[in-house]
Amino acid sequence: MRSTPPVGSSDGRGSNSVQVRRYNERIVLRELRRCGEASKAELARRANLTSAAVGTIIDELEAYRLIGITGKRHAGGRGQPATLYQLRAGGAYGIGVRLDRSSIETVLMDLTGKVIARRSHDPALPEPEKALDIVTQDIDDMLALLPDDADQQSPRANRVAGIGLAQPYNLGSWLRELALPPEIFLQWQEYDFRQALEDRAQLPVFAENDGTASAIAELFNGNDQNRESFLYMFVGPAIGGGVILNGDPLYGHGANAGDVATMPVPPSSLPSAPRPEGNWDILITRASLNALIRHLAYYGVKAHGRAALEEIVAEGHQAVTEWIDDCVDALVPSIFSALAILDVPLLILDSDLNGGLQLRLKEALDRALALRAPEGRQQPTIEIGSFGPDAGAIGAATLPLFVNFSPRASILTNSHFKTDNPRIAGKGPI
């Protein structure tokens, strides 16, 4: 088994031929992901590379066992039939862990984006050490599902690109706004779950804000992988977001770019909403499922768990309609403010609930944005996200695959993540 090419020099002084080759390899992988299968000639056209360059890349990717031959295409004329290639599902795997204030999810995903296994724990997030025990047991169970390669030269652990961890960076914050108990959540303020999980699992862990992770999942594995610039919003127990610009996630100084939860908005008009201390509130108070649950409680309706809340939404309870109106009223200025800075054409909207909530929010937002669009500005196109309640977990599992196999621009300057899995990134066989 051949190893992958080396990362290149580490002095950060710009591109070299090794880095360009790595970048081009990842472009070919991206195009195969987008089209499903293709010939060398088709990949050369899609990747804007020479036939000779693509031929060399294909040979190397076959040697790494990241792609495989699916068959031949007979064009009906003279000449040899074209050999077709596709991603090899077992070429690499990603494990994803999503921590949220109300649940823990762990998933196992292959290189094609297919979820192989899933574990979910819906009770409210426990203290960090107990959560670590739950997650590591799930990971052990999933690793046991992976077969060793037939030639025994690449054990299953060497095919795992790493563990992705998606969680809000401020689990111990906004407890009043979300009506959460401080005795549990304040423990998360100083706890480095990423490092603890890496130490326990002995695999590299890639941690991201859950909104950014979900946005990366849309870019890398979404229904339309040709979308390369968009604002992503996810309405969960809180509200999160992420930004994709020109095919790369936007991180910001504190890796919190797209954290729309703290955007200032006028106070809610709902009688169930807490009164802000000043003249302004923040988006998380109004545009979150916790706000919906709080408003249902005002009507005497209790929603215990995701399934119960989905059923109430599907029934069209009056409280749901009132909350949607208030939620959209807060989202509109937030969206226009974000787009004024980012200038992206697309908003991808997703939610932790099924039951038609995404569609109702989209339709209400379309109407409100059209009415309140500033002069000279077009309203953004709104699309419903690809993954719904699974977005955070799939985003987490996507992280190690994205880091190791996506053509991120930072590769060309050798400033990409230092946590690239060495088994995948060129320091040993995969």
PDB file of N, CA and C in Angstrom, residues 3-8 18 21-22 25-26 64 66 158 160-161 204 206 400 403-405 408 414 416-430:
ATOM      1  N   SER A   3       1.685   5.239   0.457  1.00  0.00           N
ATOM      2  CA  SER A   3       1.204   6.314   1.309  1.00  0.00           C
ATOM      3  C   SER A   3       0.848   7.517   0.455  1.00  0.00           C
ATOM      4  N   THR A   4       0.073   8.439   1.050  1.00  0.00           N
ATOM      5  CA  THR A   4      -0.283   9.659   0.348  1.00  0.00           C
ATOM      6  C   THR A   4       0.913  10.577   0.267  1.00  0.00           C
ATOM      7  N   PRO A   5       0.888  11.563  -0.643  1.00  0.00           N
ATOM      8  CA  PRO A   5       2.032  12.448  -0.790  1.00  0.00           C
ATOM      9  C   PRO A   5       2.228  13.293   0.459  1.00  0.00           C
ATOM     10  N   PRO A   6       3.443  13.773   0.696  1.00  0.00           N
ATOM     11  CA  PRO A   6       3.695  14.567   1.888  1.00  0.00           C
ATOM     12  C   PRO A   6       2.954  15.886   1.840  1.00  0.00           C
ATOM     13  N   VAL A   7       2.731  16.454   3.021  1.00  0.00           N
ATOM     14  CA  VAL A   7       2.027  17.716   3.101  1.00  0.00           C
ATOM     15  C   VAL A   7       2.816  18.815   2.424  1.00  0.00           C
ATOM     16  N   GLY A   8       4.104  18.771   2.471  1.00  0.00           N
ATOM     17  CA  GLY A   8       4.929  19.831   1.910  1.00  0.00           C
ATOM     18  C   GLY A   8       5.671  20.553   3.013  1.00  0.00           C
ATOM     19  N   VAL A  18       4.346  20.290  -4.502  1.00  0.00           N
ATOM     20  CA  VAL A  18       3.658  19.268  -3.708  1.00  0.00           C
ATOM     21  C   VAL A  18       2.288  19.766  -3.277  1.00  0.00           C
ATOM     22  N   ARG A  21      -0.064  19.838  -6.185  1.00  0.00           N
ATOM     23  CA  ARG A  21      -0.506  18.478  -6.517  1.00  0.00           C
ATOM     24  C   ARG A  21      -1.591  18.013  -5.543  1.00  0.00           C
ATOM     25  N   ARG A  22      -1.395  18.272  -4.261  1.00  0.00           N
ATOM     26  CA  ARG A  22      -2.412  17.890  -3.271  1.00  0.00           C
ATOM     27  C   ARG A  22      -3.730  18.610  -3.563  1.00  0.00           C
ATOM     28  N   GLU A  25      -5.380  17.029  -6.580  1.00  0.00           N
ATOM     29  CA  GLU A  25      -5.961  15.729  -6.226  1.00  0.00           C
ATOM     30  C   GLU A  25      -7.332  15.917  -5.592  1.00  0.00           C
ATOM     31  N   ARG A  26      -7.430  16.899  -4.731  1.00  0.00           N
ATOM     32  CA  ARG A  26      -8.688  17.124  -4.033  1.00  0.00           C
ATOM     33  C   ARG A  26      -9.754  17.702  -4.959  1.00  0.00           C
ATOM     34  N   TYR A  64      -4.003   4.936  -3.516  1.00  0.00           N
ATOM     35  CA  TYR A  64      -4.414   5.207  -2.136  1.00  0.00           C
ATOM     36  C   TYR A  64      -5.721   4.510  -1.788  1.00  0.00           C
ATOM     37  N   LEU A  66      -8.653   5.435  -2.721  1.00  0.00           N
ATOM     38  CA  LEU A  66      -9.710   6.408  -2.506  1.00  0.00           C
ATOM     39  C   LEU A  66     -10.731   6.385  -3.635  1.00  0.00           C
ATOM     40  N   ASN A 158      -6.704   2.779  10.305  1.00  0.00           N
ATOM     41  CA  ASN A 158      -5.958   3.665   9.411  1.00  0.00           C
ATOM     42  C   ASN A 158      -6.825   4.251   8.309  1.00  0.00           C
ATOM     43  N   VAL A 160      -9.793   5.601   9.141  1.00  0.00           N
ATOM     44  CA  VAL A 160     -10.611   6.598   9.818  1.00  0.00           C
ATOM     45  C   VAL A 160      -9.883   7.937   9.764  1.00  0.00           C
ATOM     46  N   ALA A 161     -10.462   8.888   9.064  1.00  0.00           N
ATOM     47  CA  ALA A 161      -9.815  10.187   8.899  1.00  0.00           C
ATOM     48  C   ALA A 161      -9.812  10.996  10.183  1.00  0.00           C
ATOM     49  N   PRO A 204      -7.397  11.758  15.878  1.00  0.00           N
ATOM     50  CA  PRO A 204      -7.478  13.221  15.804  1.00  0.00           C
ATOM     51  C   PRO A 204      -8.924  13.683  15.859  1.00  0.00           C
ATOM     52  N   PHE A 206     -11.475  16.939  15.227  1.00  0.00           N
ATOM     53  CA  PHE A 206     -11.640  18.225  14.569  1.00  0.00           C
ATOM     54  C   PHE A 206     -12.880  18.891  15.151  1.00  0.00           C
ATOM     55  N   PRO A 400     -13.778  15.619   9.453  1.00  0.00           N
ATOM     56  CA  PRO A 400     -12.486  14.996   9.122  1.00  0.00           C
ATOM     57  C   PRO A 400     -12.340  14.679   7.642  1.00  0.00           C
ATOM     58  N   VAL A 403     -11.618  18.144   5.898  1.00  0.00           N
ATOM     59  CA  VAL A 403     -10.255  18.612   6.159  1.00  0.00           C
ATOM     60  C   VAL A 403      -9.241  17.836   5.330  1.00  0.00           C
ATOM     61  N   ASN A 404      -9.437  16.554   5.191  1.00  0.00           N
ATOM     62  CA  ASN A 404      -8.444  15.713   4.524  1.00  0.00           C
ATOM     63  C   ASN A 404      -8.632  15.582   3.019  1.00  0.00           C
ATOM     64  N   PHE A 405      -9.837  15.878   2.496  1.00  0.00           N
ATOM     65  CA  PHE A 405     -10.093  15.578   1.087  1.00  0.00           C
ATOM     66  C   PHE A 405     -10.735  16.714   0.302  1.00  0.00           C
ATOM     67  N   ARG A 408      -9.421  22.942  -0.144  1.00  0.00           N
ATOM     68  CA  ARG A 408      -9.434  24.228   0.548  1.00  0.00           C
ATOM     69  C   ARG A 408      -8.288  25.102   0.046  1.00  0.00           C
ATOM     70  N   ASN A 414      -0.079  26.315   2.520  1.00  0.00           N
ATOM     71  CA  ASN A 414       0.343  25.437   3.609  1.00  0.00           C
ATOM     72  C   ASN A 414      -0.110  25.947   4.972  1.00  0.00           C
ATOM     73  N   HIS A 416      -3.210  25.111   6.091  1.00  0.00           N
ATOM     74  CA  HIS A 416      -4.391  24.333   6.419  1.00  0.00           C
ATOM     75  C   HIS A 416      -4.247  23.729   7.813  1.00  0.00           C
ATOM     76  N   PHE A 417      -5.314  23.079   8.264  1.00  0.00           N
ATOM     77  CA  PHE A 417      -5.380  22.624   9.642  1.00  0.00           C
ATOM     78  C   PHE A 417      -4.163  21.785  10.007  1.00  0.00           C
ATOM     79  N   LYS A 418      -3.572  22.073  11.146  1.00  0.00           N
ATOM     80  CA  LYS A 418      -2.441  21.290  11.630  1.00  0.00           C
ATOM     81  C   LYS A 418      -2.886  19.913  12.106  1.00  0.00           C
ATOM     82  N   THR A 419      -4.196  19.732  12.254  1.00  0.00           N
ATOM     83  CA  THR A 419      -4.706  18.475  12.772  1.00  0.00           C
ATOM     84  C   THR A 419      -5.059  17.480  11.681  1.00  0.00           C
ATOM     85  N   ASP A 420      -4.620  17.723  10.422  1.00  0.00           N
ATOM     86  CA  ASP A 420      -4.810  16.704   9.388  1.00  0.00           C
ATOM     87  C   ASP A 420      -4.311  15.362   9.914  1.00  0.00           C
ATOM     88  N   ASN A 421      -5.111  14.317   9.730  1.00  0.00           N
ATOM     89  CA  ASN A 421      -4.715  12.992  10.178  1.00  0.00           C
ATOM     90  C   ASN A 421      -3.431  12.572   9.470  1.00  0.00           C
ATOM     91  N   PRO A 422      -2.330  12.309  10.187  1.00  0.00           N
ATOM     92  CA  PRO A 422      -1.082  11.959   9.510  1.00  0.00           C
ATOM     93  C   PRO A 422      -1.180  10.699   8.675  1.00  0.00           C
ATOM     94  N   ARG A 423      -2.103   9.797   9.023  1.00  0.00           N
ATOM     95  CA  ARG A 423      -2.245   8.587   8.221  1.00  0.00           C
ATOM     96  C   ARG A 423      -2.874   8.897   6.873  1.00  0.00           C
ATOM     97  N   ILE A 424      -3.718   9.952   6.847  1.00  0.00           N
ATOM     98  CA  ILE A 424      -4.354  10.348   5.611  1.00  0.00           C
ATOM     99  C   ILE A 424      -3.507  11.373   4.881  1.00  0.00           C
ATOM    100  N   ALA A 425      -2.820  12.227   5.634  1.00  0.00           N
ATOM    101  CA  ALA A 425      -2.176  13.393   5.044  1.00  0.00           C
ATOM    102  C   ALA A 425      -0.727  13.166   4.644  1.00  0.00           C
ATOM    103  N   GLY A 426      -0.262  11.943   4.669  1.00  0.00           N
ATOM    104  CA  GLY A 426       1.018  11.707   4.028  1.00  0.00           C
ATOM    105  C   GLY A 426       2.142  11.202   4.887  1.00  0.00           C
ATOM    106  N   LYS A 427       1.852  10.790   6.114  1.00  0.00           N
ATOM    107  CA  LYS A 427       2.927  10.316   6.973  1.00  0.00           C
ATOM    108  C   LYS A 427       2.788   8.832   7.287  1.00  0.00           C
ATOM    109  N   GLY A 428       2.042   8.151   6.483  1.00  0.00           N
ATOM    110  CA  GLY A 428       1.886   6.718   6.694  1.00  0.00           C
ATOM    111  C   GLY A 428       0.802   6.183   5.796  1.00  0.00           C
ATOM    112  N   PRO A 429       0.653   4.885   5.683  1.00  0.00           N
ATOM    113  CA  PRO A 429      -0.367   4.300   4.789  1.00  0.00           C
ATOM    114  C   PRO A 429      -1.746   4.551   5.321  1.00  0.00           C
ATOM    115  N   ILE A 430      -2.703   4.655   4.396  1.00  0.00           N
ATOM    116  CA  ILE A 430      -4.081   4.797   4.816  1.00  0.00           C
ATOM    117  C   ILE A 430      -4.834   3.501   4.508  1.00  0.00           C
TER     118      ILE A 430
END
